Amino acid sequence: MPIRLHESLSRTQRELQPAQPDGVFRFYNCGPTVYAPAHIGNFRTFVVNDVIRRLLELEFGPDKVKHVRNLTDVDDRTIGQTQKEKRPLAEITKKWTGLFHADCAALNCLRPHHEPTATGYIKEQVSMIEVLMEKGNAYRAADGSVYFKVSSFEDYGALSRIKERELKVTNMVADSDHKDAVSDFALWKAWKPEEDGDVKWPGPRGAGAGRPGWHIECSAMSKALLGDTIDLHTGGVDLLFPHHENEIAQSQCCNGTQFAHHWYHSEHLLVDGTTMSKSKGNYYTLGDLLAKGYSAMVVRYALLMMGHPRKQLNFTLDSLHTAESSLTRLRTFRSALAAKAGAVQAQPSGRFKAVLDALRDDLNTPWAQGELFGDINLWKPEGQTAQHAAEDLAAFDQILFALGLDVTATTEPPKPAAPAAITALADQRWAAKQAKDWAGADALRKELTAAGWSMLDSKDSYRLEPLKK
RNA sequence: GGCGCGGUAGCCAAGUGGUAAGGCCGAGCUCUGCAAAAGCUCUAUCGGCGGUUCGAUUCCGCCCCGCGCCUCCA
């Protein structure tokens, strides 16, 4: 069964297929701006894209997928941060890039094959801008900036179906600058010493020094690393307009050919029913959630499995509890399977096939979850030979690979140690239990519970865990 | 004003023109001094009103409610 994915331009589901004769699937995913820690909304998109990458590898083979995800390391926000911190741009972007990589690794996202930075591709961007100027699709403004002339591209608006007169009037006033038309967008932004500090590069022929606009970077990096036409271009819905609309305009006018065969956009994450923002106090980074005691794998599960990627997902801390319980069941199930299989190695059985099919059907993760637990519920250890169990284990592991869920790693954060007062109570209860003083033991358990601790007995020892918040 | 999305059990969430997957939580039972873990079982008629149809949660129309986006935010 081929992978079918919703396509934003046609608004239909289309099969994913490599178009080039080399059979390599070319996949570009718009990456983060590295000026602050990425928040979990960002990571929903990256986790979803990671599953696309994994499905593509399963479908076409690991060496037949070329996945590019950029880092935006120069734009208004990164530069704004240099001004705020009075530190060089590279220092700031390096710091946040490092954290982004760490978060991605914790969330078990595969590294893209290329991770270009905007500042690493200035020449490529400049040269595209020059071509656009030569072709009459771009013009130099009075201040030395270069703008794309939207009216020169007939198909503009095809992706977002937005017409310039439909844009909110208030936004049109604010951004007058030196443009010929309000909908024209910057390809190159002239250097403003008071705002940009020392961030500048030599501009395209006929323009001043400055820096590239945001949109051109993706066009240039995609062209440089994947060629003029790619198989799939993805990002969050917010990028649909203007970012992707503008990329299409730039790339197609410059290259004279179709830019992307397939556009895919994942929906936004909401937190507590509304847009996440620092002022609302519902803004979470991965670090924030780890600090609350959740594992990154639980976060991945919640971001991926608890809602369809093309529907807004309302994230709550409660959903992390759900995810945690679900993930624990997966872990338990795998242990049972592995125990039964022993050392036997085998090819995947047909079990869990429906899970993969659900993913191939427009990344329907909730459906996949249904199939997954449905199959787990049907599994019975009785009558299973080690061979069968090994086959089922191989099939299960394939599903875990596709979803990027690592249940074998001990990703659980260490439980905090109990304070001395609690351990003392626990010891007392243990003693009471050994003396078969059930009433005393129960009373002590109640005390522990009241203090927020749970005492888990085993044959000849016990451990203490804090009760769930 | 424009573009778009959603309203399915306590919560989350798939899905189908013929009487609703799954997860979480909860309850009962088994097991176990208790608790935990594990296992079994149970829990909805799909926002409202019309229409089409033998039959609609699923198609059409209207209405109500909630939400997102609209130039540099994944």
Coordinates of C-alpha atoms (C1' of nucleotides) in Angstrom, one line a residue:
Chain A
M1 CA 0.0 0.0 0.0
P2 CA 1.6 3.3 -1.1
I3 CA 1.8 6.3 1.2
R4 CA -1.0 8.7 0.6
L5 CA -0.8 12.2 2.0
H6 CA -3.0 15.2 1.8
E7 CA -1.7 17.7 -0.7
S8 CA -2.3 21.4 0.2
L9 CA -2.3 22.8 -3.3
S10 CA -4.9 20.5 -4.8
R11 CA -6.5 19.8 -1.4
T12 CA -6.7 16.1 -2.2
Q13 CA -4.9 13.0 -1.0
R14 CA -2.0 12.1 -3.3
E15 CA 0.4 9.2 -3.4
L16 CA 4.0 10.0 -2.5
Q17 CA 6.4 8.9 -5.3
P18 CA 9.9 10.0 -6.2
A19 CA 9.7 11.8 -9.6
Q20 CA 13.3 11.6 -10.6
P21 CA 14.7 8.6 -12.4
D22 CA 17.2 7.9 -9.6
G23 CA 14.3 6.9 -7.4
V24 CA 15.4 9.2 -4.6
F25 CA 12.6 10.9 -2.8
R26 CA 13.4 14.6 -2.2
F27 CA 11.9 15.9 1.0
Y28 CA 12.3 19.5 2.3
N29 CA 10.9 20.4 5.7
C30 CA 11.0 24.0 6.9
G31 CA 12.9 24.1 10.1
P32 CA 13.0 26.3 13.2
T33 CA 14.4 29.8 13.7
V34 CA 17.1 29.5 16.3
Y35 CA 16.7 32.5 18.5
A36 CA 15.0 30.9 21.5
P37 CA 14.1 27.4 22.7
A38 CA 11.6 25.7 20.4
H39 CA 8.2 25.1 22.0
I40 CA 6.2 21.9 21.9
G41 CA 4.0 23.4 19.1
N42 CA 7.1 23.5 16.9
F43 CA 7.9 19.9 17.9
R44 CA 4.5 18.6 16.9
T45 CA 5.4 19.6 13.4
F46 CA 8.9 18.1 13.6
V47 CA 7.7 14.9 15.1
V48 CA 5.0 14.5 12.4
N49 CA 7.6 15.2 9.8
D50 CA 9.9 12.6 11.4
V51 CA 7.2 10.0 10.9
I52 CA 6.9 11.0 7.3
R53 CA 10.6 10.5 7.0
R54 CA 10.4 7.1 8.6
L55 CA 7.5 6.0 6.4
L56 CA 9.4 7.1 3.4
E57 CA 12.4 5.0 4.5
L58 CA 10.2 2.0 5.0
E59 CA 8.6 2.5 1.6
F60 CA 11.6 3.4 -0.6
G61 CA 14.5 2.3 1.5
P62 CA 16.8 4.3 3.8
D63 CA 19.2 5.2 1.0
K64 CA 16.4 6.4 -1.3
V65 CA 15.2 9.3 0.9
K66 CA 16.9 12.7 1.0
H67 CA 15.5 14.7 3.9
V68 CA 16.5 18.4 4.3
R69 CA 15.5 20.6 7.1
N70 CA 16.9 24.1 7.4
L71 CA 17.8 26.3 10.3
T72 CA 16.9 29.9 10.0
D73 CA 19.8 31.6 11.6
V74 CA 19.3 35.1 10.3
D75 CA 16.1 37.1 10.3
D76 CA 14.3 39.8 12.3
R77 CA 14.1 37.7 15.4
T78 CA 17.6 36.3 15.6
I79 CA 18.9 39.8 14.9
G80 CA 16.6 41.2 17.5
Q81 CA 18.1 38.8 20.0
T82 CA 21.7 40.0 19.2
Q83 CA 20.6 43.5 20.0
K84 CA 18.9 42.5 23.2
E85 CA 21.8 40.4 24.4
K86 CA 24.6 42.5 22.8
R87 CA 26.2 39.3 21.6
P88 CA 27.2 38.2 18.1
L89 CA 24.6 36.5 15.9
A90 CA 26.6 33.3 15.5
E91 CA 26.9 32.9 19.3
I92 CA 23.2 33.1 19.8
T93 CA 22.2 30.9 17.0
K94 CA 24.8 28.3 18.0
K95 CA 23.4 28.1 21.5
W96 CA 19.8 27.6 20.4
T97 CA 20.8 25.2 17.6
G98 CA 22.5 23.1 20.2
L99 CA 19.3 23.0 22.3
F100 CA 17.2 22.2 19.3
H101 CA 19.3 19.2 18.5
A102 CA 19.2 18.0 22.0
D103 CA 15.5 18.2 22.1
C104 CA 15.1 16.5 18.7
A105 CA 17.3 13.7 19.9
A106 CA 15.3 13.3 23.1
L107 CA 12.2 13.1 21.1
N108 CA 13.8 10.4 19.0
C109 CA 13.7 12.4 15.7
L110 CA 16.0 11.1 13.0
R111 CA 18.6 13.6 11.9
P112 CA 17.8 15.1 8.5
H113 CA 20.4 14.2 5.9
H114 CA 21.2 17.9 5.5
E115 CA 20.5 20.7 7.8
P116 CA 21.6 23.8 6.0
T117 CA 21.7 27.2 7.6
A118 CA 20.5 30.4 6.0
T119 CA 23.9 32.1 6.6
G120 CA 25.6 29.2 5.0
Y121 CA 23.8 29.8 1.7
I122 CA 24.0 33.5 1.3
K123 CA 25.7 33.2 -2.1
E124 CA 23.0 30.9 -3.4
Q125 CA 20.3 33.3 -2.2
V126 CA 22.0 36.3 -3.8
S127 CA 22.4 34.5 -7.1
M128 CA 18.7 33.6 -7.1
I129 CA 17.8 37.2 -6.4
E130 CA 20.0 38.3 -9.2
V131 CA 18.2 36.0 -11.6
L132 CA 14.8 37.2 -10.4
M133 CA 15.9 40.8 -11.0
E134 CA 17.2 40.0 -14.4
K135 CA 13.9 38.3 -15.3
G136 CA 11.9 41.2 -14.1
N137 CA 10.3 39.4 -11.1
A138 CA 12.2 41.6 -8.6
Y139 CA 13.2 45.2 -8.2
R140 CA 15.5 47.3 -6.1
A141 CA 13.9 49.7 -3.8
A142 CA 15.2 53.2 -2.9
D143 CA 16.9 52.0 0.3
G144 CA 18.8 49.2 -1.4
S145 CA 16.4 46.4 -0.5
V146 CA 15.1 44.1 -3.2
Y147 CA 11.4 43.1 -3.4
F148 CA 9.7 40.4 -5.3
K149 CA 7.1 41.8 -7.6
V150 CA 4.0 39.7 -6.9
S151 CA 2.1 40.9 -9.9
S152 CA 4.8 39.4 -12.1
F153 CA 3.8 35.9 -11.1
E154 CA 0.4 35.0 -12.4
D155 CA -0.2 32.0 -10.2
Y156 CA 0.5 33.8 -7.0
G157 CA -2.0 32.8 -4.3
A158 CA -2.7 29.3 -5.7
L159 CA -1.6 27.6 -2.5
S160 CA -3.3 29.8 0.1
R161 CA -6.1 31.0 -2.2
I162 CA -5.6 34.4 -0.9
K163 CA -6.0 37.5 -2.9
E164 CA -4.2 40.6 -1.9
R165 CA -7.4 42.7 -1.5
E166 CA -8.7 40.1 1.0
L167 CA -5.9 40.8 3.4
K168 CA -6.9 42.6 6.5
V169 CA -6.7 46.3 5.9
T170 CA -4.8 47.0 9.1
N171 CA -1.9 44.9 8.1
M172 CA -1.5 46.7 4.8
V173 CA -0.9 50.0 6.3
A174 CA 1.8 49.0 8.7
D175 CA 4.2 47.7 6.1
S176 CA 4.5 50.4 3.5
D177 CA 8.3 50.7 3.3
H178 CA 9.6 51.2 -0.1
K179 CA 7.5 48.6 -1.9
D180 CA 5.7 49.2 -5.1
A181 CA 2.8 47.1 -3.9
V182 CA 1.7 46.1 -0.4
S183 CA 1.8 42.4 -1.2
D184 CA 5.4 42.5 -2.6
F185 CA 7.8 40.9 -0.2
A186 CA 11.4 41.3 0.6
L187 CA 14.0 39.1 -1.0
W188 CA 16.9 41.2 0.3
K189 CA 16.8 43.6 3.2
A190 CA 19.1 46.6 3.1
W191 CA 21.4 47.0 6.1
K192 CA 20.1 49.3 8.9
P193 CA 23.1 49.9 11.2
E194 CA 21.0 50.8 14.2
E195 CA 18.9 47.7 13.9
D196 CA 21.2 45.1 12.3
G197 CA 24.5 45.8 14.0
D198 CA 27.2 44.1 12.1
V199 CA 24.9 41.6 10.5
K200 CA 25.3 42.1 6.7
W201 CA 26.6 40.6 3.5
P202 CA 27.3 42.0 0.1
G203 CA 24.0 42.2 -1.8
P204 CA 22.9 41.2 -5.2
R205 CA 24.2 43.2 -8.2
G206 CA 22.5 46.6 -8.1
A207 CA 21.4 46.3 -4.4
G208 CA 23.1 47.4 -1.2
A209 CA 24.6 45.4 1.5
G210 CA 22.2 43.7 3.8
R211 CA 20.8 40.3 4.5
P212 CA 18.4 37.9 2.8
G213 CA 14.7 37.9 3.4
W214 CA 13.2 34.9 5.1
H215 CA 11.5 33.3 2.2
I216 CA 14.4 33.2 -0.2
E217 CA 16.5 31.0 2.1
C218 CA 14.3 28.0 1.7
S219 CA 14.1 28.4 -2.0
A220 CA 17.8 28.6 -2.3
M221 CA 18.7 25.8 0.1
S222 CA 16.1 23.5 -1.5
K223 CA 17.5 24.2 -4.9
A224 CA 21.1 23.8 -3.8
L225 CA 20.6 20.5 -2.0
L226 CA 17.6 18.9 -3.8
G227 CA 17.4 20.5 -7.2
D228 CA 14.9 22.7 -8.9
T229 CA 12.0 20.3 -8.3
I230 CA 11.4 18.4 -5.2
D231 CA 8.9 15.6 -4.3
L232 CA 7.6 17.0 -1.0
H233 CA 7.7 20.3 0.9
T234 CA 6.3 20.5 4.3
G235 CA 5.8 22.8 7.3
G236 CA 3.3 24.0 9.8
V237 CA 0.0 25.5 8.5
D238 CA 1.2 29.0 9.5
L239 CA 3.8 28.7 6.7
L240 CA 1.2 28.2 4.0
F241 CA 0.9 31.9 3.7
P242 CA 3.0 33.8 3.1
H243 CA 6.1 31.7 3.4
H244 CA 5.3 28.8 1.1
E245 CA 3.3 31.0 -1.3
N246 CA 6.4 33.2 -1.7
E247 CA 8.7 30.2 -2.0
I248 CA 6.7 29.0 -4.9
A249 CA 6.8 32.4 -6.6
Q250 CA 10.5 32.8 -6.2
S251 CA 11.5 29.3 -7.1
Q252 CA 9.2 28.9 -10.1
C253 CA 10.1 32.3 -11.5
C254 CA 13.8 31.7 -11.0
N255 CA 13.9 28.1 -12.2
G256 CA 11.2 28.1 -14.7
T257 CA 9.8 24.8 -13.5
Q258 CA 7.5 23.4 -10.9
F259 CA 8.9 23.8 -7.4
A260 CA 7.3 21.0 -5.4
H261 CA 5.1 18.1 -6.4
H262 CA 3.5 17.9 -3.1
W263 CA 2.8 20.3 -0.3
Y264 CA 1.9 19.1 3.2
H265 CA 1.0 21.1 6.2
S266 CA 0.4 19.9 9.7
E267 CA -2.0 21.7 12.0
H268 CA -1.1 23.7 15.0
L269 CA -1.0 22.7 18.6
L270 CA -3.2 24.6 21.0
V271 CA -2.6 24.4 24.8
D272 CA -5.6 24.4 27.1
G273 CA -7.9 25.2 24.2
T274 CA -6.2 28.3 22.9
T275 CA -3.1 29.5 21.1
M276 CA 0.0 29.1 23.1
S277 CA 1.7 32.2 24.3
K278 CA 3.9 33.3 27.0
S279 CA 1.5 35.9 28.3
K280 CA -1.3 33.3 28.7
G281 CA 1.0 31.1 30.7
N282 CA 0.4 28.1 28.5
Y283 CA 3.7 28.2 26.7
Y284 CA 5.8 25.0 27.1
T285 CA 9.2 24.0 25.9
L286 CA 10.3 20.4 26.1
G287 CA 12.5 21.4 29.0
D288 CA 9.5 22.7 30.9
L289 CA 7.7 19.3 30.5
L290 CA 10.8 17.3 31.4
A291 CA 11.1 19.4 34.5
K292 CA 7.6 18.4 35.5
G293 CA 8.7 14.8 35.4
Y294 CA 7.4 13.6 32.0
S295 CA 9.7 11.8 29.7
A296 CA 10.4 13.1 26.2
M297 CA 8.9 9.9 24.8
V298 CA 5.7 10.6 26.6
V299 CA 5.7 14.0 25.0
R300 CA 6.3 12.5 21.6
Y301 CA 3.4 10.1 22.1
A302 CA 1.1 12.9 23.1
L303 CA 2.1 15.2 20.2
L304 CA 1.8 12.4 17.7
M305 CA -0.9 9.9 18.7
M306 CA -3.5 11.9 20.4
G307 CA -4.9 13.8 17.4
H308 CA -4.8 13.7 13.6
P309 CA -1.8 15.7 12.4
R310 CA -4.1 17.8 10.1
K311 CA -6.4 18.7 13.0
Q312 CA -5.6 21.1 15.7
L313 CA -4.4 19.3 18.8
N314 CA -5.4 20.6 22.2
F315 CA -2.5 19.8 24.4
T316 CA -3.0 19.6 28.1
L317 CA -0.9 18.2 30.9
D318 CA -3.7 15.7 31.4
S319 CA -3.0 14.4 27.9
L320 CA 0.5 13.6 29.1
H321 CA -0.9 11.3 31.8
T322 CA -2.9 9.5 29.1
A323 CA 0.2 9.2 26.9
E324 CA 2.2 8.0 29.8
S325 CA -0.2 5.2 30.6
S326 CA -0.5 4.2 26.9
L327 CA 3.2 4.1 26.5
T328 CA 3.6 2.0 29.5
R329 CA 1.2 -0.5 28.1
L330 CA 3.3 -0.6 24.9
R331 CA 6.4 -1.2 26.9
T332 CA 4.8 -3.9 28.9
F333 CA 3.5 -5.6 25.8
R334 CA 6.9 -5.5 24.2
S335 CA 8.5 -7.1 27.2
A336 CA 6.0 -9.9 27.2
L337 CA 6.6 -10.5 23.5
A338 CA 10.4 -10.4 23.9
A339 CA 10.2 -12.8 26.8
K340 CA 8.2 -15.3 24.8
A341 CA 10.5 -14.9 21.8
G342 CA 13.7 -15.4 23.7
A343 CA 16.7 -15.4 21.5
V344 CA 14.8 -16.3 18.3
Q345 CA 15.2 -13.9 15.4
A346 CA 12.5 -13.7 12.7
Q347 CA 11.0 -11.7 9.9
P348 CA 8.0 -9.6 10.8
S349 CA 4.7 -11.4 10.9
G350 CA 1.5 -9.9 9.4
R351 CA 0.3 -8.7 12.8
F352 CA 0.2 -4.9 13.1
K353 CA 0.0 -4.5 9.4
A354 CA -3.1 -2.4 9.8
V355 CA -1.2 0.1 11.9
L356 CA 1.2 0.8 9.1
D357 CA -1.7 1.1 6.7
A358 CA -3.3 3.6 8.9
L359 CA -0.2 5.7 8.9
R360 CA 0.2 5.4 5.1
D361 CA -3.4 6.7 4.9
D362 CA -2.6 10.4 5.4
L363 CA -0.8 9.8 8.6
N364 CA -3.9 8.8 10.5
T365 CA -2.2 8.4 13.9
P366 CA -5.4 8.0 16.0
W367 CA -6.5 5.3 13.7
A368 CA -3.1 3.7 13.9
Q369 CA -3.3 3.8 17.6
G370 CA -6.7 2.1 17.5
E371 CA -5.3 -0.7 15.3
L372 CA -2.2 -1.0 17.4
F373 CA -4.0 -1.6 20.7
G374 CA -6.7 -3.6 18.9
D375 CA -4.0 -6.0 17.8
I376 CA -2.3 -6.0 21.2
N377 CA -5.7 -6.9 22.8
L378 CA -6.0 -9.9 20.5
W379 CA -2.6 -11.2 21.3
K380 CA -2.5 -14.2 23.6
P381 CA 0.6 -15.7 25.0
E382 CA -0.9 -19.1 25.2
G383 CA -0.1 -21.3 22.3
Q384 CA 2.5 -18.9 20.9
T385 CA 5.7 -20.5 20.0
A386 CA 9.0 -18.6 20.3
Q387 CA 9.0 -18.4 16.5
H388 CA 5.6 -16.8 16.4
A389 CA 6.5 -14.4 19.2
A390 CA 9.7 -13.5 17.4
E391 CA 7.8 -12.7 14.2
D392 CA 5.3 -10.6 16.1
L393 CA 8.1 -8.9 17.9
A394 CA 9.7 -8.0 14.6
A395 CA 6.4 -6.6 13.4
F396 CA 5.9 -4.7 16.6
D397 CA 9.3 -3.2 16.4
Q398 CA 8.7 -2.1 12.8
I399 CA 5.6 -0.2 14.1
L400 CA 7.7 1.4 16.9
F401 CA 10.2 2.4 14.3
A402 CA 7.6 4.0 12.1
L403 CA 6.2 5.9 15.0
G404 CA 9.6 6.7 16.4
L405 CA 8.6 5.4 19.8
D406 CA 11.5 3.9 21.7
V407 CA 10.0 1.8 24.5
T408 CA 13.2 -0.2 25.2
A409 CA 15.3 2.7 26.3
T410 CA 15.0 3.6 29.9
T411 CA 13.7 7.0 29.0
E412 CA 11.8 7.3 32.3
P413 CA 13.3 10.1 34.3
P414 CA 14.7 8.9 37.6
K415 CA 12.2 9.0 40.4
P416 CA 13.1 11.4 43.1
A417 CA 14.3 9.9 46.4
A418 CA 12.0 9.9 49.3
P419 CA 12.8 12.2 52.2
A420 CA 14.0 10.5 55.4
A421 CA 10.7 11.0 57.2
I422 CA 9.0 9.0 54.4
T423 CA 11.5 6.2 54.4
A424 CA 11.2 5.9 58.1
L425 CA 7.4 5.5 57.8
A426 CA 7.9 3.0 55.0
D427 CA 10.4 1.0 57.1
Q428 CA 7.9 0.9 60.0
R429 CA 5.2 -0.3 57.7
W430 CA 7.5 -2.9 56.2
A431 CA 8.2 -4.1 59.7
A432 CA 4.6 -4.2 60.6
K433 CA 3.9 -6.2 57.5
Q434 CA 6.6 -8.7 58.3
A435 CA 5.0 -9.0 61.8
K436 CA 1.7 -9.6 60.0
D437 CA 0.3 -6.5 61.8
W438 CA -2.1 -5.8 59.0
A439 CA -4.0 -3.0 60.7
G440 CA -0.8 -1.2 61.6
A441 CA 0.6 -1.7 58.1
D442 CA -2.6 -0.3 56.6
A443 CA -2.6 2.7 58.9
L444 CA 1.0 3.5 57.9
R445 CA 0.1 3.1 54.2
K446 CA -2.6 5.7 54.7
E447 CA -0.1 8.1 56.2
L448 CA 2.3 7.6 53.3
T449 CA -0.5 8.3 50.8
A450 CA -1.5 11.4 52.7
A451 CA 2.1 12.5 52.5
G452 CA 2.0 12.0 48.7
W453 CA 3.9 8.8 48.5
S454 CA 3.0 5.4 47.2
M455 CA 4.6 2.3 48.6
L456 CA 5.0 -0.6 46.1
D457 CA 5.6 -3.9 47.7
S458 CA 7.4 -6.8 46.1
K459 CA 8.4 -10.2 47.5
D460 CA 11.1 -9.1 49.8
S461 CA 11.5 -5.4 49.3
Y462 CA 9.6 -2.3 48.4
R463 CA 10.1 0.9 46.6
L464 CA 8.6 4.4 47.1
E465 CA 7.2 6.5 44.3
P466 CA 5.7 9.9 44.5
L467 CA 2.0 9.9 43.7
K468 CA 1.1 11.4 40.3
K469 CA 0.4 15.1 40.4
Chain B
rG1 C1' -14.2 41.3 5.7
rG2 C1' -11.5 36.8 3.8
rC3 C1' -9.5 31.7 4.2
rG4 C1' -10.1 27.3 7.0
rC5 C1' -11.3 23.7 11.0
rG6 C1' -14.1 21.4 14.6
rG7 C1' -18.8 20.0 17.8
rU8 C1' -18.9 11.5 18.6
rA9 C1' -19.2 8.3 25.9
rG10 C1' -16.4 11.7 32.3
rC11 C1' -11.7 13.2 29.1
rC12 C1' -8.9 12.4 24.3
rA13 C1' -10.2 10.5 19.5
rA14 C1' -10.9 7.4 14.7
rG15 C1' -14.7 6.0 11.5
rU16 C1' -18.7 4.3 8.2
rG17 C1' -25.2 5.2 3.9
rG18 C1' -27.3 -0.1 7.3
rU19 C1' -27.7 0.6 13.9
rA20 C1' -20.4 3.4 16.5
rA21 C1' -12.3 1.5 16.6
rG22 C1' -9.0 2.6 20.1
rG23 C1' -6.5 5.2 24.4
rC24 C1' -7.2 7.5 29.4
rC25 C1' -10.2 7.6 33.6
rG26 C1' -13.9 5.0 36.4
rA27 C1' -16.7 0.6 38.2
rG28 C1' -17.2 -4.7 39.1
rC29 C1' -14.7 -9.4 39.2
rU30 C1' -10.1 -12.7 39.3
rC31 C1' -5.4 -12.8 41.5
rU32 C1' -2.9 -10.9 45.9
rG33 C1' -3.0 -9.9 53.7
rC34 C1' -3.8 -4.4 51.9
rA35 C1' -1.8 -1.5 47.8
rA36 C1' 0.6 -2.0 43.1
rA37 C1' 1.2 -5.0 38.7
rA38 C1' -1.4 -8.5 35.6
rG39 C1' -6.0 -10.5 33.5
rC40 C1' -11.5 -10.5 32.5
rU41 C1' -15.9 -7.7 32.1
rC42 C1' -18.9 -3.1 31.8
rU43 C1' -19.7 2.2 30.2
rA44 C1' -22.2 6.6 23.8
rU45 C1' -26.7 6.5 19.3
rC46 C1' -22.6 10.6 17.1
rG47 C1' -24.6 19.8 18.5
rG48 C1' -30.0 21.4 16.9
rC49 C1' -33.9 21.5 13.1
rG50 C1' -35.4 20.1 8.3
rG51 C1' -34.5 17.3 3.6
rU52 C1' -32.8 13.1 0.3
rU53 C1' -33.1 7.7 1.3
rC54 C1' -36.0 1.4 2.5
rG55 C1' -32.4 3.3 6.0
rA56 C1' -28.0 9.0 8.1
rU57 C1' -23.8 9.9 13.1
rU58 C1' -22.1 9.4 8.0
rC59 C1' -25.1 13.1 1.9
rC60 C1' -27.7 18.2 1.2
rG61 C1' -29.7 22.9 3.5
rC62 C1' -30.4 26.1 7.5
rC63 C1' -29.2 27.3 12.6
rC64 C1' -26.4 27.3 17.3
rC65 C1' -21.7 26.7 19.7
rG66 C1' -16.3 26.6 19.9
rC67 C1' -11.5 27.4 17.5
rG68 C1' -7.3 28.8 14.2
rC69 C1' -5.1 31.9 10.5
rC70 C1' -4.9 36.4 7.3
rU71 C1' 3.2 39.2 5.5
rC72 C1' 8.2 37.1 8.3
rC73 C1' 4.8 32.5 14.0
rA74 C1' 5.9 25.0 13.3

